[in-house]
Every structure is written in C-alpha cells, then in structure tokens.
Amino acid sequence: MDCLFCRIVSGQIPAKKIHEDEHCIGFFDINPQAPLHALFIPKRHIATVNDLTSEDRELAGHLLVAAGKFAKAQGVSDAGFRLVMNCNGDGGQTVFHLHLHLLAGRALAWPPG
Ligand code: AMP
Ligand code: ZN
C-alpha cells in the first residue's frame, strides 16, 4: 500500500521520532504550525477516524496517552496545548493514515480557520 505514514512506520522514509511503543509512534511534523508540533500515529494502517471500530478503542486511547505524556515531558502541559485529528476534506486531512496532532508552545486561536 502506498501510504506515507506506513512508510515512516516501516522506516522506509525518515522521521524525527520522539516516541515508539508496541502500538504507535510519534514524530515531529515536517511543517510545524507551532513551536512544538508532533504527530502520533498507530503502527497499523487506519485511514481516518471514520474507519475506527470498537476494537480500536484501546489503540485510540493509546494515542491520547502517548501525546499527553510527551506534552508533560516537553514541559508544555501546564501552559496548555491542542490535540487535533482532522478527518477527510472538510476536516482538512491530507495524509490518510490516522494521526493525532499535538500543537504547543504558543497560544492557539479558537475557532480554527
Ligand atoms: P493532516 O492535514 O491532518 O492530514 O496532517 C498531515 C500532517 O502531516 C501535516 O501537518 C504535514 O505537515 C505532516 N507531514 C506530511 N509529510 C510528513 C513527513 N514526511 N514527516 C512528518 N510530517 C509530515
Ligand atoms: Zn498507512
């Protein structure tokens, strides 16, 4: 399958990895939108939030916990941060392998554009 993030998981494409465990990896976003911008993805290919099933509950929670731990380790948890999962066209998704954005290091506007 021709999936950019599956290639990062398999090591075919390099990434600045910040986290790895049995179920997921985390790496810095190549085009950061905040001083700290990382992505947490499942190792298994899941295209969008629409493709999550109840069997994926633990995996989906796992991404949240990994991102929260990394935010704490980076010292941004008290100041605050944002976790985002874009889905399909209106959500602004461009890479169709599920990913959780962690954005931190500046005050983020709300609502998003
Ligand atoms: P989304 O628009 O939610 O699908 O987000 C995709 C994200 O992947 C964007 O923020 C991109 O900057 C990021 N991205 C694309 N290619 C790479 C790559 N090779 N390494 C790291 N991040 C990437
Ligand atoms: Zn994939």
PDB file of N, CA and C in Angstrom, residues 4-94:
ATOM      1  N   LEU A   4       2.218   7.156   3.011  1.00  0.00           N
ATOM      2  CA  LEU A   4       3.380   7.878   3.545  1.00  0.00           C
ATOM      3  C   LEU A   4       3.686   7.485   4.995  1.00  0.00           C
ATOM      4  N   PHE A   5       2.661   7.460   5.840  1.00  0.00           N
ATOM      5  CA  PHE A   5       2.926   7.198   7.254  1.00  0.00           C
ATOM      6  C   PHE A   5       3.219   5.723   7.513  1.00  0.00           C
ATOM      7  N   CYS A   6       2.679   4.804   6.684  1.00  0.00           N
ATOM      8  CA  CYS A   6       3.095   3.393   6.794  1.00  0.00           C
ATOM      9  C   CYS A   6       4.583   3.281   6.472  1.00  0.00           C
ATOM     10  N   ARG A   7       5.053   4.093   5.538  1.00  0.00           N
ATOM     11  CA  ARG A   7       6.480   4.074   5.180  1.00  0.00           C
ATOM     12  C   ARG A   7       7.343   4.625   6.315  1.00  0.00           C
ATOM     13  N   ILE A   8       6.810   5.588   7.043  1.00  0.00           N
ATOM     14  CA  ILE A   8       7.539   6.095   8.219  1.00  0.00           C
ATOM     15  C   ILE A   8       7.584   5.003   9.286  1.00  0.00           C
ATOM     16  N   VAL A   9       6.463   4.307   9.482  1.00  0.00           N
ATOM     17  CA  VAL A   9       6.422   3.210  10.467  1.00  0.00           C
ATOM     18  C   VAL A   9       7.472   2.148  10.110  1.00  0.00           C
ATOM     19  N   SER A  10       7.558   1.798   8.813  1.00  0.00           N
ATOM     20  CA  SER A  10       8.482   0.726   8.409  1.00  0.00           C
ATOM     21  C   SER A  10       9.929   1.209   8.283  1.00  0.00           C
ATOM     22  N   GLY A  11      10.141   2.525   8.377  1.00  0.00           N
ATOM     23  CA  GLY A  11      11.497   3.067   8.314  1.00  0.00           C
ATOM     24  C   GLY A  11      11.968   3.374   6.898  1.00  0.00           C
ATOM     25  N   GLN A  12      11.075   3.188   5.905  1.00  0.00           N
ATOM     26  CA  GLN A  12      11.462   3.478   4.510  1.00  0.00           C
ATOM     27  C   GLN A  12      11.643   4.972   4.278  1.00  0.00           C
ATOM     28  N   ILE A  13      10.917   5.778   5.059  1.00  0.00           N
ATOM     29  CA  ILE A  13      11.042   7.238   4.983  1.00  0.00           C
ATOM     30  C   ILE A  13      11.460   7.708   6.370  1.00  0.00           C
ATOM     31  N   PRO A  14      12.496   8.568   6.427  1.00  0.00           N
ATOM     32  CA  PRO A  14      12.960   9.005   7.751  1.00  0.00           C
ATOM     33  C   PRO A  14      11.998   9.980   8.413  1.00  0.00           C
ATOM     34  N   ALA A  15      11.999   9.974   9.727  1.00  0.00           N
ATOM     35  CA  ALA A  15      11.213  10.941  10.503  1.00  0.00           C
ATOM     36  C   ALA A  15      11.963  11.186  11.800  1.00  0.00           C
ATOM     37  N   LYS A  16      11.730  12.346  12.390  1.00  0.00           N
ATOM     38  CA  LYS A  16      12.351  12.662  13.683  1.00  0.00           C
ATOM     39  C   LYS A  16      11.477  12.058  14.771  1.00  0.00           C
ATOM     40  N   LYS A  17      11.781  10.797  15.070  1.00  0.00           N
ATOM     41  CA  LYS A  17      10.939  10.034  16.008  1.00  0.00           C
ATOM     42  C   LYS A  17      11.123  10.496  17.446  1.00  0.00           C
ATOM     43  N   ILE A  18      10.031  10.638  18.144  1.00  0.00           N
ATOM     44  CA  ILE A  18      10.071  11.073  19.542  1.00  0.00           C
ATOM     45  C   ILE A  18       9.454  10.034  20.467  1.00  0.00           C
ATOM     46  N   HIS A  19       8.801   9.054  19.876  1.00  0.00           N
ATOM     47  CA  HIS A  19       8.122   8.053  20.696  1.00  0.00           C
ATOM     48  C   HIS A  19       7.930   6.783  19.876  1.00  0.00           C
ATOM     49  N   GLU A  20       8.108   5.652  20.547  1.00  0.00           N
ATOM     50  CA  GLU A  20       7.742   4.385  19.903  1.00  0.00           C
ATOM     51  C   GLU A  20       7.350   3.380  20.968  1.00  0.00           C
ATOM     52  N   ASP A  21       6.264   2.704  20.758  1.00  0.00           N
ATOM     53  CA  ASP A  21       5.886   1.574  21.614  1.00  0.00           C
ATOM     54  C   ASP A  21       5.240   0.535  20.712  1.00  0.00           C
ATOM     55  N   GLU A  22       4.680  -0.484  21.334  1.00  0.00           N
ATOM     56  CA  GLU A  22       4.114  -1.611  20.591  1.00  0.00           C
ATOM     57  C   GLU A  22       3.051  -1.164  19.564  1.00  0.00           C
ATOM     58  N   HIS A  23       2.269  -0.172  19.927  1.00  0.00           N
ATOM     59  CA  HIS A  23       1.103   0.190  19.115  1.00  0.00           C
ATOM     60  C   HIS A  23       1.256   1.444  18.270  1.00  0.00           C
ATOM     61  N   CYS A  24       2.123   2.368  18.689  1.00  0.00           N
ATOM     62  CA  CYS A  24       2.160   3.645  17.978  1.00  0.00           C
ATOM     63  C   CYS A  24       3.552   4.247  17.946  1.00  0.00           C
ATOM     64  N   ILE A  25       3.704   5.214  17.031  1.00  0.00           N
ATOM     65  CA  ILE A  25       4.937   6.011  17.029  1.00  0.00           C
ATOM     66  C   ILE A  25       4.544   7.483  17.044  1.00  0.00           C
ATOM     67  N   GLY A  26       5.481   8.301  17.502  1.00  0.00           N
ATOM     68  CA  GLY A  26       5.313   9.749  17.462  1.00  0.00           C
ATOM     69  C   GLY A  26       6.531  10.345  16.786  1.00  0.00           C
ATOM     70  N   PHE A  27       6.325  11.404  16.033  1.00  0.00           N
ATOM     71  CA  PHE A  27       7.442  12.078  15.352  1.00  0.00           C
ATOM     72  C   PHE A  27       7.074  13.535  15.120  1.00  0.00           C
ATOM     73  N   PHE A  28       8.103  14.366  14.896  1.00  0.00           N
ATOM     74  CA  PHE A  28       7.847  15.783  14.655  1.00  0.00           C
ATOM     75  C   PHE A  28       7.233  15.992  13.274  1.00  0.00           C
ATOM     76  N   ASP A  29       6.282  16.921  13.205  1.00  0.00           N
ATOM     77  CA  ASP A  29       5.668  17.273  11.926  1.00  0.00           C
ATOM     78  C   ASP A  29       6.712  17.980  11.058  1.00  0.00           C
ATOM     79  N   ILE A  30       6.726  17.649   9.773  1.00  0.00           N
ATOM     80  CA  ILE A  30       7.710  18.205   8.836  1.00  0.00           C
ATOM     81  C   ILE A  30       7.452  19.687   8.547  1.00  0.00           C
ATOM     82  N   ASN A  31       6.239  20.143   8.790  1.00  0.00           N
ATOM     83  CA  ASN A  31       5.859  21.532   8.504  1.00  0.00           C
ATOM     84  C   ASN A  31       5.140  22.117   9.736  1.00  0.00           C
ATOM     85  N   PRO A  32       5.939  22.387  10.785  1.00  0.00           N
ATOM     86  CA  PRO A  32       5.328  22.719  12.081  1.00  0.00           C
ATOM     87  C   PRO A  32       4.468  23.978  12.065  1.00  0.00           C
ATOM     88  N   GLN A  33       3.314  23.885  12.694  1.00  0.00           N
ATOM     89  CA  GLN A  33       2.367  25.005  12.777  1.00  0.00           C
ATOM     90  C   GLN A  33       2.408  25.658  14.157  1.00  0.00           C
ATOM     91  N   ALA A  34       3.319  25.225  14.987  1.00  0.00           N
ATOM     92  CA  ALA A  34       3.502  25.782  16.331  1.00  0.00           C
ATOM     93  C   ALA A  34       4.933  25.419  16.746  1.00  0.00           C
ATOM     94  N   PRO A  35       5.488  26.092  17.772  1.00  0.00           N
ATOM     95  CA  PRO A  35       6.860  25.764  18.189  1.00  0.00           C
ATOM     96  C   PRO A  35       7.059  24.268  18.481  1.00  0.00           C
ATOM     97  N   LEU A  36       6.024  23.628  18.997  1.00  0.00           N
ATOM     98  CA  LEU A  36       6.065  22.169  19.169  1.00  0.00           C
ATOM     99  C   LEU A  36       4.898  21.581  18.377  1.00  0.00           C
ATOM    100  N   HIS A  37       5.214  20.764  17.391  1.00  0.00           N
ATOM    101  CA  HIS A  37       4.171  20.147  16.571  1.00  0.00           C
ATOM    102  C   HIS A  37       4.607  18.713  16.277  1.00  0.00           C
ATOM    103  N   ALA A  38       3.919  17.783  16.906  1.00  0.00           N
ATOM    104  CA  ALA A  38       4.249  16.368  16.736  1.00  0.00           C
ATOM    105  C   ALA A  38       3.004  15.606  16.317  1.00  0.00           C
ATOM    106  N   LEU A  39       3.233  14.443  15.738  1.00  0.00           N
ATOM    107  CA  LEU A  39       2.138  13.577  15.288  1.00  0.00           C
ATOM    108  C   LEU A  39       2.281  12.214  15.961  1.00  0.00           C
ATOM    109  N   PHE A  40       1.178  11.658  16.394  1.00  0.00           N
ATOM    110  CA  PHE A  40       1.142  10.317  16.989  1.00  0.00           C
ATOM    111  C   PHE A  40       0.247   9.459  16.111  1.00  0.00           C
ATOM    112  N   ILE A  41       0.787   8.346  15.657  1.00  0.00           N
ATOM    113  CA  ILE A  41       0.052   7.513  14.699  1.00  0.00           C
ATOM    114  C   ILE A  41       0.059   6.048  15.129  1.00  0.00           C
ATOM    115  N   PRO A  42      -1.000   5.312  14.808  1.00  0.00           N
ATOM    116  CA  PRO A  42      -0.954   3.869  15.058  1.00  0.00           C
ATOM    117  C   PRO A  42       0.008   3.214  14.066  1.00  0.00           C
ATOM    118  N   LYS A  43       0.671   2.144  14.494  1.00  0.00           N
ATOM    119  CA  LYS A  43       1.567   1.432  13.569  1.00  0.00           C
ATOM    120  C   LYS A  43       0.754   0.754  12.477  1.00  0.00           C
ATOM    121  N   ARG A  44      -0.432   0.314  12.836  1.00  0.00           N
ATOM    122  CA  ARG A  44      -1.331  -0.349  11.877  1.00  0.00           C
ATOM    123  C   ARG A  44      -2.034   0.706  11.034  1.00  0.00           C
ATOM    124  N   HIS A  45      -2.196   0.435   9.741  1.00  0.00           N
ATOM    125  CA  HIS A  45      -2.845   1.413   8.872  1.00  0.00           C
ATOM    126  C   HIS A  45      -4.336   1.513   9.162  1.00  0.00           C
ATOM    127  N   ILE A  46      -4.756   2.711   9.540  1.00  0.00           N
ATOM    128  CA  ILE A  46      -6.177   3.059   9.668  1.00  0.00           C
ATOM    129  C   ILE A  46      -6.279   4.396   8.952  1.00  0.00           C
ATOM    130  N   ALA A  47      -7.162   4.511   7.961  1.00  0.00           N
ATOM    131  CA  ALA A  47      -7.135   5.699   7.101  1.00  0.00           C
ATOM    132  C   ALA A  47      -7.646   6.954   7.812  1.00  0.00           C
ATOM    133  N   THR A  48      -8.809   6.870   8.413  1.00  0.00           N
ATOM    134  CA  THR A  48      -9.425   8.055   9.016  1.00  0.00           C
ATOM    135  C   THR A  48     -10.161   7.667  10.296  1.00  0.00           C
ATOM    136  N   VAL A  49     -10.631   8.667  11.012  1.00  0.00           N
ATOM    137  CA  VAL A  49     -11.453   8.410  12.205  1.00  0.00           C
ATOM    138  C   VAL A  49     -12.699   7.600  11.823  1.00  0.00           C
ATOM    139  N   ASN A  50     -13.170   7.778  10.593  1.00  0.00           N
ATOM    140  CA  ASN A  50     -14.352   7.024  10.126  1.00  0.00           C
ATOM    141  C   ASN A  50     -14.112   5.518  10.109  1.00  0.00           C
ATOM    142  N   ASP A  51     -12.838   5.126  10.065  1.00  0.00           N
ATOM    143  CA  ASP A  51     -12.508   3.703   9.956  1.00  0.00           C
ATOM    144  C   ASP A  51     -12.237   3.046  11.306  1.00  0.00           C
ATOM    145  N   LEU A  52     -12.337   3.817  12.388  1.00  0.00           N
ATOM    146  CA  LEU A  52     -12.147   3.234  13.718  1.00  0.00           C
ATOM    147  C   LEU A  52     -13.350   2.365  14.081  1.00  0.00           C
ATOM    148  N   THR A  53     -13.084   1.237  14.706  1.00  0.00           N
ATOM    149  CA  THR A  53     -14.171   0.369  15.172  1.00  0.00           C
ATOM    150  C   THR A  53     -14.033   0.236  16.694  1.00  0.00           C
ATOM    151  N   SER A  54     -15.007  -0.432  17.306  1.00  0.00           N
ATOM    152  CA  SER A  54     -14.926  -0.566  18.768  1.00  0.00           C
ATOM    153  C   SER A  54     -13.708  -1.393  19.179  1.00  0.00           C
ATOM    154  N   GLU A  55     -13.169  -2.194  18.258  1.00  0.00           N
ATOM    155  CA  GLU A  55     -11.928  -2.944  18.576  1.00  0.00           C
ATOM    156  C   GLU A  55     -10.727  -2.010  18.699  1.00  0.00           C
ATOM    157  N   ASP A  56     -10.864  -0.805  18.180  1.00  0.00           N
ATOM    158  CA  ASP A  56      -9.741   0.141  18.197  1.00  0.00           C
ATOM    159  C   ASP A  56      -9.775   1.081  19.398  1.00  0.00           C
ATOM    160  N   ARG A  57     -10.700   0.835  20.335  1.00  0.00           N
ATOM    161  CA  ARG A  57     -10.837   1.742  21.486  1.00  0.00           C
ATOM    162  C   ARG A  57      -9.532   1.938  22.233  1.00  0.00           C
ATOM    163  N   GLU A  58      -8.863   0.809  22.491  1.00  0.00           N
ATOM    164  CA  GLU A  58      -7.641   0.891  23.288  1.00  0.00           C
ATOM    165  C   GLU A  58      -6.549   1.627  22.508  1.00  0.00           C
ATOM    166  N   LEU A  59      -6.476   1.312  21.230  1.00  0.00           N
ATOM    167  CA  LEU A  59      -5.472   1.961  20.376  1.00  0.00           C
ATOM    168  C   LEU A  59      -5.694   3.470  20.303  1.00  0.00           C
ATOM    169  N   ALA A  60      -6.947   3.879  20.135  1.00  0.00           N
ATOM    170  CA  ALA A  60      -7.256   5.314  20.043  1.00  0.00           C
ATOM    171  C   ALA A  60      -6.900   6.011  21.357  1.00  0.00           C
ATOM    172  N   GLY A  61      -7.223   5.366  22.478  1.00  0.00           N
ATOM    173  CA  GLY A  61      -6.868   5.935  23.778  1.00  0.00           C
ATOM    174  C   GLY A  61      -5.357   5.987  23.961  1.00  0.00           C
ATOM    175  N   HIS A  62      -4.679   4.989  23.414  1.00  0.00           N
ATOM    176  CA  HIS A  62      -3.227   4.896  23.495  1.00  0.00           C
ATOM    177  C   HIS A  62      -2.560   6.126  22.865  1.00  0.00           C
ATOM    178  N   LEU A  63      -3.080   6.567  21.734  1.00  0.00           N
ATOM    179  CA  LEU A  63      -2.523   7.750  21.063  1.00  0.00           C
ATOM    180  C   LEU A  63      -2.639   8.975  21.975  1.00  0.00           C
ATOM    181  N   LEU A  64      -3.805   9.108  22.624  1.00  0.00           N
ATOM    182  CA  LEU A  64      -4.031  10.246  23.531  1.00  0.00           C
ATOM    183  C   LEU A  64      -3.058  10.225  24.697  1.00  0.00           C
ATOM    184  N   VAL A  65      -2.890   9.035  25.272  1.00  0.00           N
ATOM    185  CA  VAL A  65      -1.998   8.927  26.433  1.00  0.00           C
ATOM    186  C   VAL A  65      -0.553   9.219  26.030  1.00  0.00           C
ATOM    187  N   ALA A  66      -0.130   8.704  24.883  1.00  0.00           N
ATOM    188  CA  ALA A  66       1.245   8.947  24.415  1.00  0.00           C
ATOM    189  C   ALA A  66       1.470  10.434  24.184  1.00  0.00           C
ATOM    190  N   ALA A  67       0.507  11.103  23.574  1.00  0.00           N
ATOM    191  CA  ALA A  67       0.642  12.544  23.306  1.00  0.00           C
ATOM    192  C   ALA A  67       0.663  13.334  24.617  1.00  0.00           C
ATOM    193  N   GLY A  68      -0.202  12.963  25.548  1.00  0.00           N
ATOM    194  CA  GLY A  68      -0.249  13.657  26.838  1.00  0.00           C
ATOM    195  C   GLY A  68       1.052  13.498  27.620  1.00  0.00           C
ATOM    196  N   LYS A  69       1.623  12.300  27.570  1.00  0.00           N
ATOM    197  CA  LYS A  69       2.899  12.058  28.270  1.00  0.00           C
ATOM    198  C   LYS A  69       4.019  12.868  27.636  1.00  0.00           C
ATOM    199  N   PHE A  70       4.011  12.934  26.314  1.00  0.00           N
ATOM    200  CA  PHE A  70       5.060  13.694  25.622  1.00  0.00           C
ATOM    201  C   PHE A  70       4.931  15.180  25.948  1.00  0.00           C
ATOM    202  N   ALA A  71       3.695  15.681  25.975  1.00  0.00           N
ATOM    203  CA  ALA A  71       3.467  17.095  26.324  1.00  0.00           C
ATOM    204  C   ALA A  71       4.023  17.378  27.718  1.00  0.00           C
ATOM    205  N   LYS A  72       3.786  16.467  28.635  1.00  0.00           N
ATOM    206  CA  LYS A  72       4.299  16.642  30.001  1.00  0.00           C
ATOM    207  C   LYS A  72       5.826  16.641  29.990  1.00  0.00           C
ATOM    208  N   ALA A  73       6.408  15.697  29.274  1.00  0.00           N
ATOM    209  CA  ALA A  73       7.874  15.594  29.214  1.00  0.00           C
ATOM    210  C   ALA A  73       8.491  16.838  28.572  1.00  0.00           C
ATOM    211  N   GLN A  74       7.765  17.460  27.670  1.00  0.00           N
ATOM    212  CA  GLN A  74       8.268  18.669  26.986  1.00  0.00           C
ATOM    213  C   GLN A  74       8.012  19.931  27.811  1.00  0.00           C
ATOM    214  N   GLY A  75       7.302  19.797  28.921  1.00  0.00           N
ATOM    215  CA  GLY A  75       7.057  20.930  29.814  1.00  0.00           C
ATOM    216  C   GLY A  75       5.988  21.891  29.326  1.00  0.00           C
ATOM    217  N   VAL A  76       5.082  21.416  28.476  1.00  0.00           N
ATOM    218  CA  VAL A  76       4.037  22.311  27.952  1.00  0.00           C
ATOM    219  C   VAL A  76       2.653  22.005  28.542  1.00  0.00           C
ATOM    220  N   SER A  77       2.588  21.026  29.416  1.00  0.00           N
ATOM    221  CA  SER A  77       1.244  20.590  29.850  1.00  0.00           C
ATOM    222  C   SER A  77       0.542  21.633  30.717  1.00  0.00           C
ATOM    223  N   ASP A  78       1.307  22.392  31.527  1.00  0.00           N
ATOM    224  CA  ASP A  78       0.652  23.413  32.357  1.00  0.00           C
ATOM    225  C   ASP A  78       0.215  24.613  31.512  1.00  0.00           C
ATOM    226  N   ALA A  79       1.061  25.042  30.611  1.00  0.00           N
ATOM    227  CA  ALA A  79       0.702  26.181  29.736  1.00  0.00           C
ATOM    228  C   ALA A  79      -0.478  25.796  28.850  1.00  0.00           C
ATOM    229  N   GLY A  80      -0.481  24.555  28.394  1.00  0.00           N
ATOM    230  CA  GLY A  80      -1.578  24.053  27.569  1.00  0.00           C
ATOM    231  C   GLY A  80      -1.134  23.694  26.165  1.00  0.00           C
ATOM    232  N   PHE A  81      -1.990  23.001  25.484  1.00  0.00           N
ATOM    233  CA  PHE A  81      -1.665  22.524  24.125  1.00  0.00           C
ATOM    234  C   PHE A  81      -2.964  22.111  23.460  1.00  0.00           C
ATOM    235  N   ARG A  82      -2.849  21.719  22.200  1.00  0.00           N
ATOM    236  CA  ARG A  82      -4.041  21.253  21.482  1.00  0.00           C
ATOM    237  C   ARG A  82      -3.760  19.894  20.841  1.00  0.00           C
ATOM    238  N   LEU A  83      -4.741  19.002  20.919  1.00  0.00           N
ATOM    239  CA  LEU A  83      -4.697  17.720  20.210  1.00  0.00           C
ATOM    240  C   LEU A  83      -5.783  17.757  19.152  1.00  0.00           C
ATOM    241  N   VAL A  84      -5.410  17.407  17.918  1.00  0.00           N
ATOM    242  CA  VAL A  84      -6.347  17.507  16.788  1.00  0.00           C
ATOM    243  C   VAL A  84      -6.249  16.268  15.913  1.00  0.00           C
ATOM    244  N   MET A  85      -7.407  15.769  15.484  1.00  0.00           N
ATOM    245  CA  MET A  85      -7.445  14.736  14.444  1.00  0.00           C
ATOM    246  C   MET A  85      -8.332  15.266  13.327  1.00  0.00           C
ATOM    247  N   ASN A  86      -7.749  15.567  12.197  1.00  0.00           N
ATOM    248  CA  ASN A  86      -8.532  16.036  11.061  1.00  0.00           C
ATOM    249  C   ASN A  86      -9.109  14.834  10.321  1.00  0.00           C
ATOM    250  N   CYS A  87     -10.323  14.990   9.817  1.00  0.00           N
ATOM    251  CA  CYS A  87     -10.947  13.871   9.088  1.00  0.00           C
ATOM    252  C   CYS A  87     -11.513  14.326   7.745  1.00  0.00           C
ATOM    253  N   ASN A  88     -10.986  13.702   6.693  1.00  0.00           N
ATOM    254  CA  ASN A  88     -11.472  13.934   5.323  1.00  0.00           C
ATOM    255  C   ASN A  88     -11.422  15.412   4.904  1.00  0.00           C
ATOM    256  N   GLY A  89     -12.115  15.736   3.845  1.00  0.00           N
ATOM    257  CA  GLY A  89     -11.970  17.041   3.194  1.00  0.00           C
ATOM    258  C   GLY A  89     -12.278  18.232   4.084  1.00  0.00           C
ATOM    259  N   ASP A  90     -13.451  18.256   4.664  1.00  0.00           N
ATOM    260  CA  ASP A  90     -13.815  19.417   5.483  1.00  0.00           C
ATOM    261  C   ASP A  90     -12.958  19.525   6.739  1.00  0.00           C
ATOM    262  N   GLY A  91     -12.464  18.401   7.207  1.00  0.00           N
ATOM    263  CA  GLY A  91     -11.583  18.413   8.384  1.00  0.00           C
ATOM    264  C   GLY A  91     -10.171  18.848   8.053  1.00  0.00           C
ATOM    265  N   GLY A  92      -9.844  18.880   6.759  1.00  0.00           N
ATOM    266  CA  GLY A  92      -8.502  19.305   6.346  1.00  0.00           C
ATOM    267  C   GLY A  92      -7.478  18.188   6.381  1.00  0.00           C
ATOM    268  N   GLN A  93      -7.936  16.925   6.327  1.00  0.00           N
ATOM    269  CA  GLN A  93      -6.993  15.804   6.344  1.00  0.00           C
ATOM    270  C   GLN A  93      -6.285  15.692   4.999  1.00  0.00           C
ATOM    271  N   THR A  94      -4.962  15.584   5.043  1.00  0.00           N
ATOM    272  CA  THR A  94      -4.182  15.455   3.804  1.00  0.00           C
ATOM    273  C   THR A  94      -3.426  14.132   3.732  1.00  0.00           C
TER     274      THR A  94
END
